[in-house]
CSV table of C-alpha atoms in Angstrom, one decimal:
chain,number,residue,atom,x,y,z
J,10,MET,CA,-140.1,58.2,112.7
J,11,PRO,CA,-136.7,57.0,113.9
J,12,PHE,CA,-137.2,53.2,114.1
J,13,GLY,CA,-134.0,52.7,116.0
J,14,THR,CA,-135.0,54.8,119.0
J,15,ILE,CA,-135.5,53.4,122.4
J,16,ARG,CA,-138.8,55.3,122.6
J,17,LEU,CA,-140.2,53.4,119.6
J,18,ARG,CA,-139.0,50.1,120.8
J,19,LEU,CA,-140.5,50.7,124.2
J,20,THR,CA,-143.8,51.7,122.5
J,21,LEU,CA,-143.9,48.6,120.4
J,22,TRP,CA,-143.1,46.3,123.3
J,23,TYR,CA,-145.6,48.1,125.5
J,24,ALA,CA,-148.3,47.9,122.8
J,25,LEU,CA,-147.4,44.3,121.9
J,26,ALA,CA,-147.7,43.3,125.6
J,27,LEU,CA,-151.0,45.0,126.0
J,28,ILE,CA,-152.4,43.5,122.7
J,29,ILE,CA,-151.4,40.0,123.8
J,30,ILE,CA,-153.1,40.7,127.2
J,31,LEU,CA,-156.1,42.0,125.4
J,32,ALA,CA,-156.3,39.1,123.0
J,33,GLY,CA,-155.8,36.6,125.8
J,34,SER,CA,-158.4,38.2,128.0
J,35,GLY,CA,-160.8,38.5,125.0
J,36,THR,CA,-160.3,34.8,124.2
J,37,ILE,CA,-160.8,33.8,127.8
J,38,TRP,CA,-163.9,36.0,128.1
J,39,TYR,CA,-165.3,34.5,124.9
J,40,LEU,CA,-164.7,31.0,126.0
J,41,TYR,CA,-166.1,31.6,129.5
J,42,LEU,CA,-169.2,33.3,128.1
J,43,SER,CA,-169.7,30.4,125.6
J,44,ARG,CA,-169.5,27.8,128.3
J,45,SER,CA,-171.7,29.8,130.6
J,46,LEU,CA,-174.4,30.2,128.0
J,47,LEU,CA,-174.2,26.6,127.0
J,48,TYR,CA,-174.4,25.6,130.7
J,49,GLN,CA,-177.6,27.7,131.1
J,50,VAL,CA,-179.1,26.0,128.0
J,51,ASP,CA,-178.2,22.6,129.4
J,52,GLN,CA,-179.6,23.5,132.8
J,53,ARG,CA,-182.8,24.6,131.1
J,54,LEU,CA,-183.0,21.4,129.0
J,55,GLN,CA,-182.3,19.3,132.1
J,56,GLY,CA,-185.0,21.0,134.0
J,57,VAL,CA,-187.6,20.4,131.2
J,58,ALA,CA,-186.4,16.8,130.9
J,59,ASP,CA,-186.9,16.2,134.6
J,60,GLU,CA,-190.4,17.6,134.6
J,61,LEU,CA,-191.3,15.6,131.4
J,62,ALA,CA,-189.8,12.4,132.8
J,63,THR,CA,-191.9,12.7,135.9
J,64,ILE,CA,-195.1,13.2,134.0
J,65,HIS,CA,-194.3,10.6,131.4
J,66,ALA,CA,-193.5,8.0,134.0
J,67,HIS,CA,-196.9,8.7,135.7
J,68,LYS,CA,-198.8,8.5,132.4
J,69,GLN,CA,-196.8,5.8,130.7
J,70,GLY,CA,-198.2,2.8,132.5
J,71,ARG,CA,-201.8,3.9,132.1
J,72,ASP,CA,-201.8,5.4,128.6
J,73,GLY,CA,-198.7,4.2,126.8
J,74,ASN,CA,-196.3,6.2,124.6
J,75,ASN,CA,-198.8,6.5,121.7
J,76,HIS,CA,-201.5,8.1,123.8
J,77,PHE,CA,-199.2,10.8,125.4
J,78,SER,CA,-199.5,13.3,122.6
J,79,ALA,CA,-202.3,15.4,124.2
J,80,GLN,CA,-200.6,15.7,127.5
J,81,LEU,CA,-197.3,16.5,125.7
J,82,ASP,CA,-198.8,19.5,123.9
J,83,ASP,CA,-200.2,20.8,127.2
J,84,PHE,CA,-196.8,20.3,128.8
J,85,VAL,CA,-195.1,22.2,126.0
J,86,HIS,CA,-197.3,25.2,126.4
J,87,ARG,CA,-197.2,25.2,130.2
J,88,TYR,CA,-193.6,24.3,131.1
J,89,THR,CA,-191.4,25.1,128.1
J,90,GLN,CA,-190.1,28.2,126.3
J,91,GLY,CA,-190.5,26.8,122.8
J,92,GLU,CA,-188.4,23.7,123.2
J,93,ARG,CA,-189.2,20.9,120.9
J,94,ILE,CA,-190.1,17.5,122.4
J,95,GLN,CA,-190.1,14.1,120.8
J,96,ILE,CA,-190.6,10.6,122.3
J,97,VAL,CA,-189.2,7.5,120.7
J,98,ASP,CA,-189.4,3.9,121.7
J,99,ALA,CA,-186.6,1.5,122.4
J,100,ARG,CA,-186.1,0.8,118.7
J,101,GLY,CA,-185.8,4.5,117.9
J,102,GLU,CA,-189.2,4.9,116.3
J,103,ILE,CA,-191.2,8.1,117.0
J,104,CYS,CA,-194.1,7.6,119.3
J,105,CYS,CA,-195.2,11.2,119.6
J,106,HIS,CA,-193.9,14.8,119.4
J,107,SER,CA,-194.9,18.3,120.3
J,108,ASP,CA,-197.0,20.4,118.0
J,109,ASN,CA,-194.2,22.8,117.2
J,110,ILE,CA,-192.7,20.0,115.0
J,111,PHE,CA,-194.6,20.6,111.8
J,112,HIS,CA,-192.8,18.4,109.3
J,113,ASP,CA,-191.0,15.2,109.1
J,114,HIS,CA,-187.7,16.9,108.3
J,115,GLU,CA,-188.1,18.7,111.6
J,116,HIS,CA,-188.0,15.5,113.7
J,117,ILE,CA,-185.3,15.4,116.3
J,118,PRO,CA,-182.7,12.8,115.3
J,119,LEU,CA,-181.7,10.1,117.8
J,120,SER,CA,-178.0,9.3,117.3
J,121,GLN,CA,-176.6,5.8,117.9
J,122,THR,CA,-174.5,7.2,120.7
J,123,ALA,CA,-177.6,8.6,122.5
J,124,LEU,CA,-179.4,5.3,122.0
J,125,ARG,CA,-176.5,3.3,123.5
J,126,LYS,CA,-176.3,5.8,126.4
J,127,ALA,CA,-180.1,5.3,126.9
J,128,HIS,CA,-179.7,1.5,127.2
J,129,ARG,CA,-177.1,2.2,129.9
J,130,ARG,CA,-179.6,4.5,131.7
J,131,GLU,CA,-177.5,7.6,130.9
J,132,SER,CA,-178.7,11.0,129.7
J,133,TRP,CA,-176.8,12.5,126.8
J,134,PHE,CA,-176.3,16.1,125.5
J,135,SER,CA,-175.5,16.6,121.8
J,136,GLU,CA,-175.8,19.1,119.0
J,137,ASN,CA,-177.3,18.6,115.6
J,138,ASN,CA,-178.6,20.5,112.7
J,139,VAL,CA,-182.4,20.1,112.5
J,140,ALA,CA,-184.2,21.7,109.5
J,141,GLY,CA,-181.3,24.2,109.0
J,142,GLN,CA,-181.1,25.1,112.7
J,143,GLN,CA,-178.4,24.2,115.1
J,144,MET,CA,-180.1,22.6,118.0
J,145,ARG,CA,-178.9,21.5,121.5
J,146,ILE,CA,-180.5,18.1,122.3
J,147,ILE,CA,-180.8,16.1,125.5
J,148,SER,CA,-181.9,12.5,125.5
J,149,VAL,CA,-183.3,11.0,128.7
J,150,PRO,CA,-184.1,7.2,128.9
J,151,GLN,CA,-187.4,6.0,130.5
J,152,PHE,CA,-187.5,2.5,132.0
J,153,GLU,CA,-190.2,0.3,133.2
J,154,ASN,CA,-189.6,-3.1,134.9
J,155,ASN,CA,-185.9,-2.7,134.0
J,156,GLN,CA,-186.8,-2.4,130.3
J,157,LEU,CA,-186.2,0.6,128.2
J,158,GLN,CA,-189.6,1.9,127.2
J,159,ALA,CA,-188.9,5.3,125.7
J,160,VAL,CA,-186.3,8.0,125.1
J,161,LEU,CA,-187.3,11.6,125.7
J,162,LEU,CA,-185.7,14.0,123.2
J,163,ILE,CA,-185.8,17.7,124.0
J,164,ALA,CA,-184.2,20.2,121.7
J,165,THR,CA,-183.8,23.9,121.8
J,166,PRO,CA,-182.3,26.2,119.1
J,167,LEU,CA,-178.8,27.6,119.8
J,168,LYS,CA,-179.4,30.7,117.7
J,169,PRO,CA,-179.9,33.0,120.7
J,170,THR,CA,-176.7,31.8,122.2
J,171,THR,CA,-174.7,32.0,119.0
J,172,THR,CA,-176.1,35.4,118.4
J,173,ILE,CA,-174.7,36.7,121.7
J,174,LEU,CA,-171.4,35.1,121.0
J,175,TYR,CA,-171.2,36.5,117.5
J,176,ASP,CA,-172.0,39.9,118.8
J,177,LEU,CA,-169.3,39.6,121.3
J,178,LEU,CA,-166.8,38.4,118.7
J,179,GLY,CA,-167.7,41.2,116.4
J,180,MET,CA,-167.3,43.7,119.2
J,181,LEU,CA,-163.9,42.3,120.0
J,182,LEU,CA,-162.8,42.3,116.3
J,183,VAL,CA,-163.9,45.9,115.9
J,184,SER,CA,-162.6,47.3,119.2
J,185,SER,CA,-159.2,45.4,119.1
J,186,PRO,CA,-157.7,47.6,116.3
J,187,ILE,CA,-159.0,50.7,118.0
J,188,ALA,CA,-157.6,49.5,121.3
J,189,ALA,CA,-154.3,48.7,119.5
J,190,LEU,CA,-154.0,52.2,118.1
J,191,ALA,CA,-154.9,53.7,121.4
J,192,MET,CA,-152.2,51.5,123.1
J,193,LEU,CA,-149.6,52.6,120.5
J,194,TRP,CA,-150.4,56.2,121.1
J,195,GLY,CA,-150.5,55.7,124.9
J,196,GLY,CA,-147.2,53.8,124.8
J,197,TRP,CA,-145.6,56.5,122.6
J,198,PHE,CA,-146.8,59.2,125.0
J,199,LEU,CA,-145.9,57.4,128.2
J,200,SER,CA,-142.4,56.3,126.8
J,201,GLY,CA,-141.9,60.0,125.8
J,202,ARG,CA,-142.7,61.1,129.3
J,203,ALA,CA,-140.5,58.4,130.8
J,204,LEU,CA,-137.5,59.2,128.5
J,205,ALA,CA,-137.9,63.0,128.7
J,206,PRO,CA,-135.3,63.2,131.5
J,207,ILE,CA,-132.8,61.2,129.4
J,208,ASP,CA,-133.3,63.7,126.5
J,209,ARG,CA,-132.6,66.6,128.9
J,210,ILE,CA,-129.5,64.8,130.2
J,211,SER,CA,-128.4,64.2,126.6
J,212,HIS,CA,-128.8,67.8,125.6
J,213,ALA,CA,-127.0,68.9,128.8
J,214,MET,CA,-124.2,66.5,128.0
J,215,GLN,CA,-123.8,68.0,124.5
J,216,SER,CA,-123.4,71.4,126.0
J,217,ILE,CA,-120.6,70.4,128.3
J,218,ASP,CA,-117.0,70.7,127.0
J,219,VAL,CA,-113.6,71.2,128.4
J,220,ASN,CA,-114.4,74.8,129.4
J,221,LYS,CA,-117.7,73.9,131.2
J,222,LEU,CA,-116.6,71.0,133.4
J,223,SER,CA,-118.0,72.8,136.4
J,224,SER,CA,-121.5,72.4,135.0
J,225,ARG,CA,-123.6,69.7,136.6
J,226,LEU,CA,-126.9,68.0,135.7
J,227,GLU,CA,-129.9,69.1,137.6
J,228,LEU,CA,-131.5,65.9,139.0
J,229,PRO,CA,-134.7,65.2,140.8
J,230,ASP,CA,-134.7,63.7,144.3
J,231,SER,CA,-136.5,60.5,143.1
J,232,PRO,CA,-134.3,57.4,143.5
J,233,ASP,CA,-134.9,56.0,140.0
J,234,GLU,CA,-132.6,54.7,137.3
J,235,ILE,CA,-132.4,58.0,135.5
J,236,THR,CA,-131.4,59.8,138.6
J,237,ARG,CA,-128.7,57.2,139.3
J,238,LEU,CA,-127.5,57.7,135.7
J,239,GLY,CA,-127.3,61.4,136.1
J,240,THR,CA,-125.6,61.1,139.5
J,241,ASN,CA,-122.9,58.8,137.9
J,242,PHE,CA,-122.4,61.3,135.1
J,243,ASN,CA,-122.0,64.1,137.6
J,244,ASN,CA,-119.5,62.0,139.5
J,245,LEU,CA,-117.7,61.4,136.2
J,246,LEU,CA,-117.6,65.2,135.6
J,247,ASP,CA,-116.2,65.6,139.1
J,248,ARG,CA,-113.3,63.2,138.3
J,249,LEU,CA,-112.7,64.8,134.9
J,250,GLN,CA,-112.8,68.3,136.4
J,251,GLY,CA,-110.3,67.2,139.1
J,252,ALA,CA,-108.0,65.7,136.4
J,253,PHE,CA,-108.2,68.8,134.2
J,254,ASN,CA,-107.6,71.0,137.2
J,255,GLN,CA,-104.6,69.0,138.1
J,256,ILE,CA,-103.3,69.4,134.6
J,257,ARG,CA,-104.0,73.1,134.6
J,258,GLN,CA,-102.5,73.5,138.0
J,259,PHE,CA,-99.4,71.6,137.1
J,260,THR,CA,-99.0,73.7,134.0
J,261,ALA,CA,-99.6,76.9,135.8
J,262,ASP,CA,-97.3,75.9,138.7
J,263,ALA,CA,-94.5,74.8,136.4
J,264,SER,CA,-94.6,78.0,134.3
J,265,HIS,CA,-94.8,80.1,137.5
J,266,GLU,CA,-92.0,78.4,139.2
J,267,LEU,CA,-89.7,78.1,136.2
J,268,ARG,CA,-90.2,81.7,135.1
J,269,THR,CA,-87.8,83.2,137.6
J,270,PRO,CA,-84.8,80.8,137.2
J,271,LEU,CA,-85.3,80.9,133.4
J,272,ALA,CA,-85.3,84.7,133.5
J,273,ILE,CA,-82.1,84.7,135.7
J,274,LEU,CA,-80.5,82.2,133.4
J,275,ARG,CA,-81.3,84.2,130.3
J,276,GLY,CA,-80.2,87.5,131.9
J,277,GLU,CA,-76.9,86.2,133.1
J,278,THR,CA,-76.2,84.5,129.8
J,279,GLU,CA,-77.0,87.7,127.9
J,280,VAL,CA,-74.8,89.8,130.2
J,281,THR,CA,-71.9,87.3,130.0
J,282,LEU,CA,-72.2,87.3,126.2
J,283,SER,CA,-72.2,91.1,126.1
J,284,TRP,CA,-69.6,91.9,128.8
J,285,GLY,CA,-67.6,88.7,129.3
J,286,LYS,CA,-63.9,89.3,128.6
J,287,ASP,CA,-62.1,86.3,130.0
J,288,VAL,CA,-62.5,82.7,131.0
J,289,GLY,CA,-63.3,83.6,134.6
J,290,ASP,CA,-66.4,85.5,133.6
J,291,TYR,CA,-67.7,82.7,131.5
J,292,ARG,CA,-66.9,80.2,134.3
J,293,ARG,CA,-68.7,82.2,136.9
J,294,ALA,CA,-71.7,82.6,134.5
J,295,LEU,CA,-71.8,78.8,133.9
J,296,GLU,CA,-71.6,78.0,137.6
J,297,SER,CA,-74.5,80.4,138.2
J,298,ASN,CA,-76.4,78.8,135.3
J,299,LEU,CA,-75.8,75.4,136.8
J,300,GLU,CA,-77.3,76.4,140.1
J,301,ASP,CA,-80.4,77.7,138.3
J,302,ILE,CA,-80.6,74.5,136.3
J,303,ASP,CA,-80.3,72.4,139.5
J,304,ARG,CA,-83.1,74.5,141.1
J,305,MET,CA,-85.3,74.0,138.0
J,306,SER,CA,-84.6,70.3,138.1
J,307,ARG,CA,-85.7,70.1,141.8
J,308,ILE,CA,-88.8,72.1,141.0
J,309,ILE,CA,-89.8,69.8,138.1
J,310,GLU,CA,-89.1,66.7,140.2
J,311,ASP,CA,-91.2,68.0,143.1
J,312,LEU,CA,-94.0,69.0,140.7
J,313,LEU,CA,-94.0,65.5,139.1
J,314,THR,CA,-94.1,64.0,142.6
J,315,LEU,CA,-97.1,66.0,143.6
J,316,SER,CA,-98.9,65.2,140.4
J,317,ARG,CA,-98.2,61.5,140.8
J,318,THR,CA,-99.5,61.6,144.4
J,319,GLU,CA,-102.7,63.4,143.5
J,320,ALA,CA,-103.3,61.0,140.6
J,321,GLY,CA,-102.7,58.0,142.9
J,322,GLN,CA,-99.7,56.9,140.9
J,323,ALA,CA,-97.1,57.1,143.7
J,324,PRO,CA,-97.6,53.9,145.8
J,325,LEU,CA,-95.5,53.3,148.9
J,326,ASN,CA,-92.9,50.6,148.9
J,327,LEU,CA,-93.1,49.5,152.5
J,328,SER,CA,-90.3,47.6,154.3
J,329,HIS,CA,-89.1,46.9,157.8
J,330,PHE,CA,-86.0,48.8,158.9
J,331,SER,CA,-84.3,49.8,162.1
J,332,LEU,CA,-85.6,53.0,163.5
J,333,CYS,CA,-82.4,53.8,165.4
J,334,GLU,CA,-80.2,53.3,162.3
J,335,PHE,CA,-82.6,55.4,160.2
J,336,THR,CA,-82.6,58.3,162.7
J,337,GLN,CA,-78.8,58.3,162.9
J,338,SER,CA,-78.6,58.4,159.0
J,339,ILE,CA,-81.0,61.4,159.0
J,340,PHE,CA,-79.0,63.2,161.7
J,341,GLU,CA,-75.7,62.7,159.7
J,342,GLN,CA,-77.2,64.0,156.5
J,343,ALA,CA,-78.7,67.1,158.2
J,344,THR,CA,-75.4,67.8,159.9
J,345,ILE,CA,-73.6,67.9,156.6
J,346,TYR,CA,-76.2,70.2,155.2
J,347,ALA,CA,-76.0,72.5,158.2
J,348,GLU,CA,-72.2,72.9,158.2
J,349,PRO,CA,-72.0,75.8,155.7
J,350,SER,CA,-74.4,77.8,157.9
J,351,GLN,CA,-72.5,76.8,161.1
J,352,ILE,CA,-75.8,75.5,162.6
J,353,SER,CA,-75.6,72.6,165.1
J,354,ILE,CA,-78.0,69.6,164.8
J,355,ASN,CA,-78.8,68.0,168.1
J,356,LEU,CA,-80.3,64.5,168.2
J,357,GLU,CA,-82.3,63.3,171.2
J,358,SER,CA,-83.5,59.7,171.0
J,359,ASN,CA,-84.7,57.2,173.6
J,360,LEU,CA,-85.2,54.3,171.2
J,361,ASP,CA,-84.0,50.7,171.7
J,362,GLN,CA,-81.7,49.3,169.1
J,363,ASP,CA,-84.1,46.6,168.1
J,364,ILE,CA,-87.1,48.7,167.3
J,365,GLU,CA,-88.3,48.5,163.7
J,366,ILE,CA,-90.8,50.4,161.7
J,367,LEU,CA,-92.8,49.4,158.6
J,368,ALA,CA,-92.6,52.3,156.1
J,369,ASP,CA,-91.3,53.6,152.8
J,370,ARG,CA,-87.8,54.5,153.8
J,371,PRO,CA,-86.9,56.9,150.9
J,372,ARG,CA,-90.2,58.7,151.3
J,373,LEU,CA,-89.9,59.0,155.1
J,374,GLN,CA,-86.3,60.2,154.7
J,375,GLN,CA,-87.5,62.8,152.2
J,376,ALA,CA,-90.2,64.1,154.6
J,377,LEU,CA,-87.8,64.5,157.6
J,378,LEU,CA,-85.0,66.1,155.5
J,379,ASN,CA,-87.6,68.6,154.1
J,380,LEU,CA,-88.4,69.7,157.6
J,381,LEU,CA,-84.7,69.8,158.7
J,382,THR,CA,-83.6,71.7,155.6
J,383,ASN,CA,-86.4,74.2,156.1
J,384,ALA,CA,-85.3,74.6,159.8
J,385,ILE,CA,-81.7,75.2,158.7
J,386,LYS,CA,-82.7,77.7,156.0
J,387,TYR,CA,-84.7,79.9,158.3
J,388,SER,CA,-82.4,79.8,161.3
J,389,ASP,CA,-79.7,82.2,162.1
J,390,GLU,CA,-76.0,81.2,161.9
J,391,HIS,CA,-74.5,79.5,165.0
J,392,SER,CA,-78.0,78.5,166.1
J,393,THR,CA,-79.3,75.0,167.0
J,394,VAL,CA,-81.9,72.7,165.4
J,395,GLU,CA,-83.2,69.8,167.5
J,396,LEU,CA,-84.2,66.5,166.1
J,397,SER,CA,-86.0,64.3,168.7
J,398,VAL,CA,-87.4,60.8,168.3
J,399,ASP,CA,-89.6,59.0,170.9
J,400,LEU,CA,-92.2,56.2,171.2
J,401,VAL,CA,-95.7,57.1,172.3
J,402,ASP,CA,-97.9,54.0,172.7
J,403,ASN,CA,-97.4,52.1,169.3
J,404,ASP,CA,-96.4,55.3,167.4
J,405,VAL,CA,-93.1,56.9,166.7
J,406,MET,CA,-92.9,60.7,167.2
J,407,PHE,CA,-90.4,62.8,165.2
J,408,ALA,CA,-90.0,66.5,166.2
J,409,VAL,CA,-87.9,69.1,164.4
J,410,ALA,CA,-87.5,72.3,166.3
J,411,ASP,CA,-85.6,75.5,165.3
J,412,HIS,CA,-85.0,78.9,166.9
J,413,GLY,CA,-85.4,80.9,163.7
J,414,ILE,CA,-87.8,83.5,162.5
J,415,GLY,CA,-91.0,81.6,163.3
J,416,ILE,CA,-94.4,81.7,161.5
J,417,ASP,CA,-97.3,84.0,162.1
J,418,SER,CA,-100.5,82.1,163.2
J,419,ARG,CA,-102.5,83.3,160.2
J,420,HIS,CA,-100.2,81.3,157.9
J,421,LEU,CA,-100.4,78.0,159.8
J,422,PRO,CA,-103.7,76.7,158.3
J,423,HIS,CA,-102.2,77.0,154.8
J,424,LEU,CA,-98.7,75.9,155.5
J,425,PHE,CA,-99.0,72.5,153.8
J,426,ASP,CA,-100.7,73.9,150.7
J,427,ARG,CA,-98.5,73.6,147.7
J,428,PHE,CA,-96.7,76.8,146.6
J,429,TYR,CA,-97.9,78.6,149.7
J,430,ARG,CA,-95.1,80.9,151.0
J,431,VAL,CA,-95.1,82.8,154.3
J,432,ASP,CA,-92.6,85.3,152.8
J,433,GLU,CA,-92.4,85.3,149.0
J,434,ALA,CA,-89.1,87.2,148.8
J,435,ARG,CA,-87.4,85.4,151.7
J,436,ASP,CA,-88.5,82.0,150.4
J,437,ARG,CA,-87.2,82.6,146.9
J,438,ASP,CA,-83.9,83.8,148.3
J,439,ALA,CA,-83.7,80.6,150.3
J,440,GLY,CA,-84.2,78.6,147.1
J,441,GLY,CA,-87.6,77.2,148.0
J,442,ALA,CA,-90.6,76.7,145.7
J,443,GLY,CA,-93.3,76.1,148.4
J,444,ILE,CA,-93.6,72.4,147.5
J,445,GLY,CA,-91.6,70.6,150.1
J,446,LEU,CA,-94.1,70.9,153.0
J,447,ALA,CA,-96.9,69.7,150.6
J,448,ILE,CA,-94.9,66.7,149.7
J,449,THR,CA,-94.1,66.0,153.4
J,450,HIS,CA,-97.8,66.3,154.3
J,451,TRP,CA,-98.7,63.7,151.6
J,452,ILE,CA,-95.9,61.3,152.8
J,453,VAL,CA,-97.1,61.4,156.4
J,454,ALA,CA,-100.8,61.0,155.4
J,455,ALA,CA,-99.9,58.0,153.1
J,456,HIS,CA,-98.3,56.3,156.2
J,457,HIS,CA,-101.6,56.9,158.1
J,458,GLY,CA,-99.8,59.5,160.2
J,459,HIS,CA,-100.3,63.1,161.3
J,460,ILE,CA,-98.2,66.2,161.1
J,461,SER,CA,-98.6,69.4,163.1
J,462,VAL,CA,-96.8,72.6,163.7
J,463,VAL,CA,-96.4,75.0,166.6
J,464,SER,CA,-94.7,78.3,165.9
J,465,THR,CA,-94.1,81.7,167.6
J,466,PRO,CA,-92.8,84.6,165.4
J,467,GLY,CA,-89.3,85.5,166.4
J,468,GLU,CA,-88.8,82.4,168.6
J,469,GLY,CA,-88.9,79.5,166.2
J,470,SER,CA,-91.1,76.6,165.0
J,471,THR,CA,-91.6,72.9,165.9
J,472,PHE,CA,-92.9,70.4,163.4
J,473,THR,CA,-94.1,67.1,164.8
J,474,ILE,CA,-94.7,63.9,162.8
J,475,ARG,CA,-96.5,61.0,164.4
J,476,LEU,CA,-96.5,57.6,162.6
J,477,PRO,CA,-97.7,54.1,163.5
J,478,LEU,CA,-94.9,51.5,163.7
J,479,LEU,CA,-97.2,49.2,161.8
J,480,PRO,CA,-99.5,51.1,159.5
J,481,PRO,CA,-102.9,49.4,158.7
J,482,THR,CA,-103.0,47.6,155.4
J,483,ASP,CA,-105.5,49.0,152.9
C-alpha cells in the first residue's frame, strides 16, 4: 500500500476523526449512563429514607429506638426492594437493623463525615464496601426536641448498576476495533470514490503530448474543486496550444514566404556563375540579389512583429504629438514613394494646428504608410491617391482612397488575415507578403480604434481608420 498517497492520508484522517468522535461519544454516553443509574439509586434510597423517617418519627416517641425492630422488618418487606436498614443512636451505636443483615460484619458503617452531617441536620450519600459488596448508603438524621436521637442508614448494593456499566464498557471495547476497521474500509472506499476523477485527470494528462494539445479533459457540470482543477488545466492547454500554434504558424509562414525569394536568389546566382562573363553581369546579379535580400528582411521583420503582437510582447509607447505635423510627414513620405509610378498624392485636412493625439507615433505611421503603399502599388500610373484627415466627435478619421483595381466583396472579410492575398500572382509581383494589413489591423486595435474598407472592383478602394484622440488607459 503506498503510504505517501493522498488517498491513504485522507483515509487515516477520516478514520482518526471518526474514532475520536466515537471514543468521545462512548465516554460521554458511559458517564451519562453512570450518573443516570446512580441518580436512580439515590432517588430510590431517598424515597425509602423519607418513608422510614416518617414511620420512625411516629414510633420513636412511643417505643424508642430499641423497640423499633419489629416495625423495621415489616417496613423492609413492605416498602423496600432488598435495601438494608440500620438505625444508630447519636453516639453511633447500633439500635436495631433489618433482618437481611445477618452478621456483624454486614453492619452498615457510619462514617465520621456522615455523623457530622447528621448533627448539622444534613443527609449524606456515600459508598462503602460492606461484607465484600460495594454499597450505596444514605444517612438521614432524626431529631427530637432539637436533639439528635438517631441516624437512619439505608444501603443498597451497587452490583446491578456496575453490571450494566461493565456490560456497556465491554460492548464499547469490543465494538470499537470493529468500528475502527469499518471506518478505515469506509474511508478508503469513500476517498477512492472522491479521488477517482483526479486519477482520470492524471491518466488523461499523461496521454497528452505536443501532438495532442487539442485534447481536452471531459469534466462534469458540478461546481466542485476537481472540476475547477480540470477547467484550469483545460485553460492551460488552450494557452499552450495557442503558443505552439503560433510557433508552428510562424515557422510555416517564414518558410513559405522565404521560399520564393531564396529560390530566385539561388537561381540567379547559379545562372550568373554559369553564364556571367563580365563585371556588368555580376553587378546586375548582385543588385537583384540585394533586392531579394531586402524583401526577405522585410518579411522576417513583419513576421517577428506579428509574433510579438500575438504574444503580447509589443506594447505601445504612447506620447502626445501634433496631428497636423504628423499628417504632413505622412503625406511627404507617401509622395516620395509614389514618384516612380507618377502617382499623385492629395492631402485633404481640416485640422487645427494645435490639435494633438495620444498614440504610438512610429506604429501609427507604419499603419498609414502600409495603406498608402498598398494604394500606390495597386493603382495605375498617373492616377491619384487621396489621404484625408478629419475630426468626428473626439475621434480622428484617416481615409486612404485609390482608383485602382479594387477588391471583390468575397475577399473583404479576410482582408486583414495575415498572408491572405486577393491575387497571389499580382501580390507577389508587387512585392507583398500579405502581412501589412494584418499589422495595420493590430496597430489600430491596440489604439482602441477601428479600421474598415469599402471597395468596388475596377473602381478602387477606400480604407478608413478611426482612432480616439485620447485612448482609454488599460
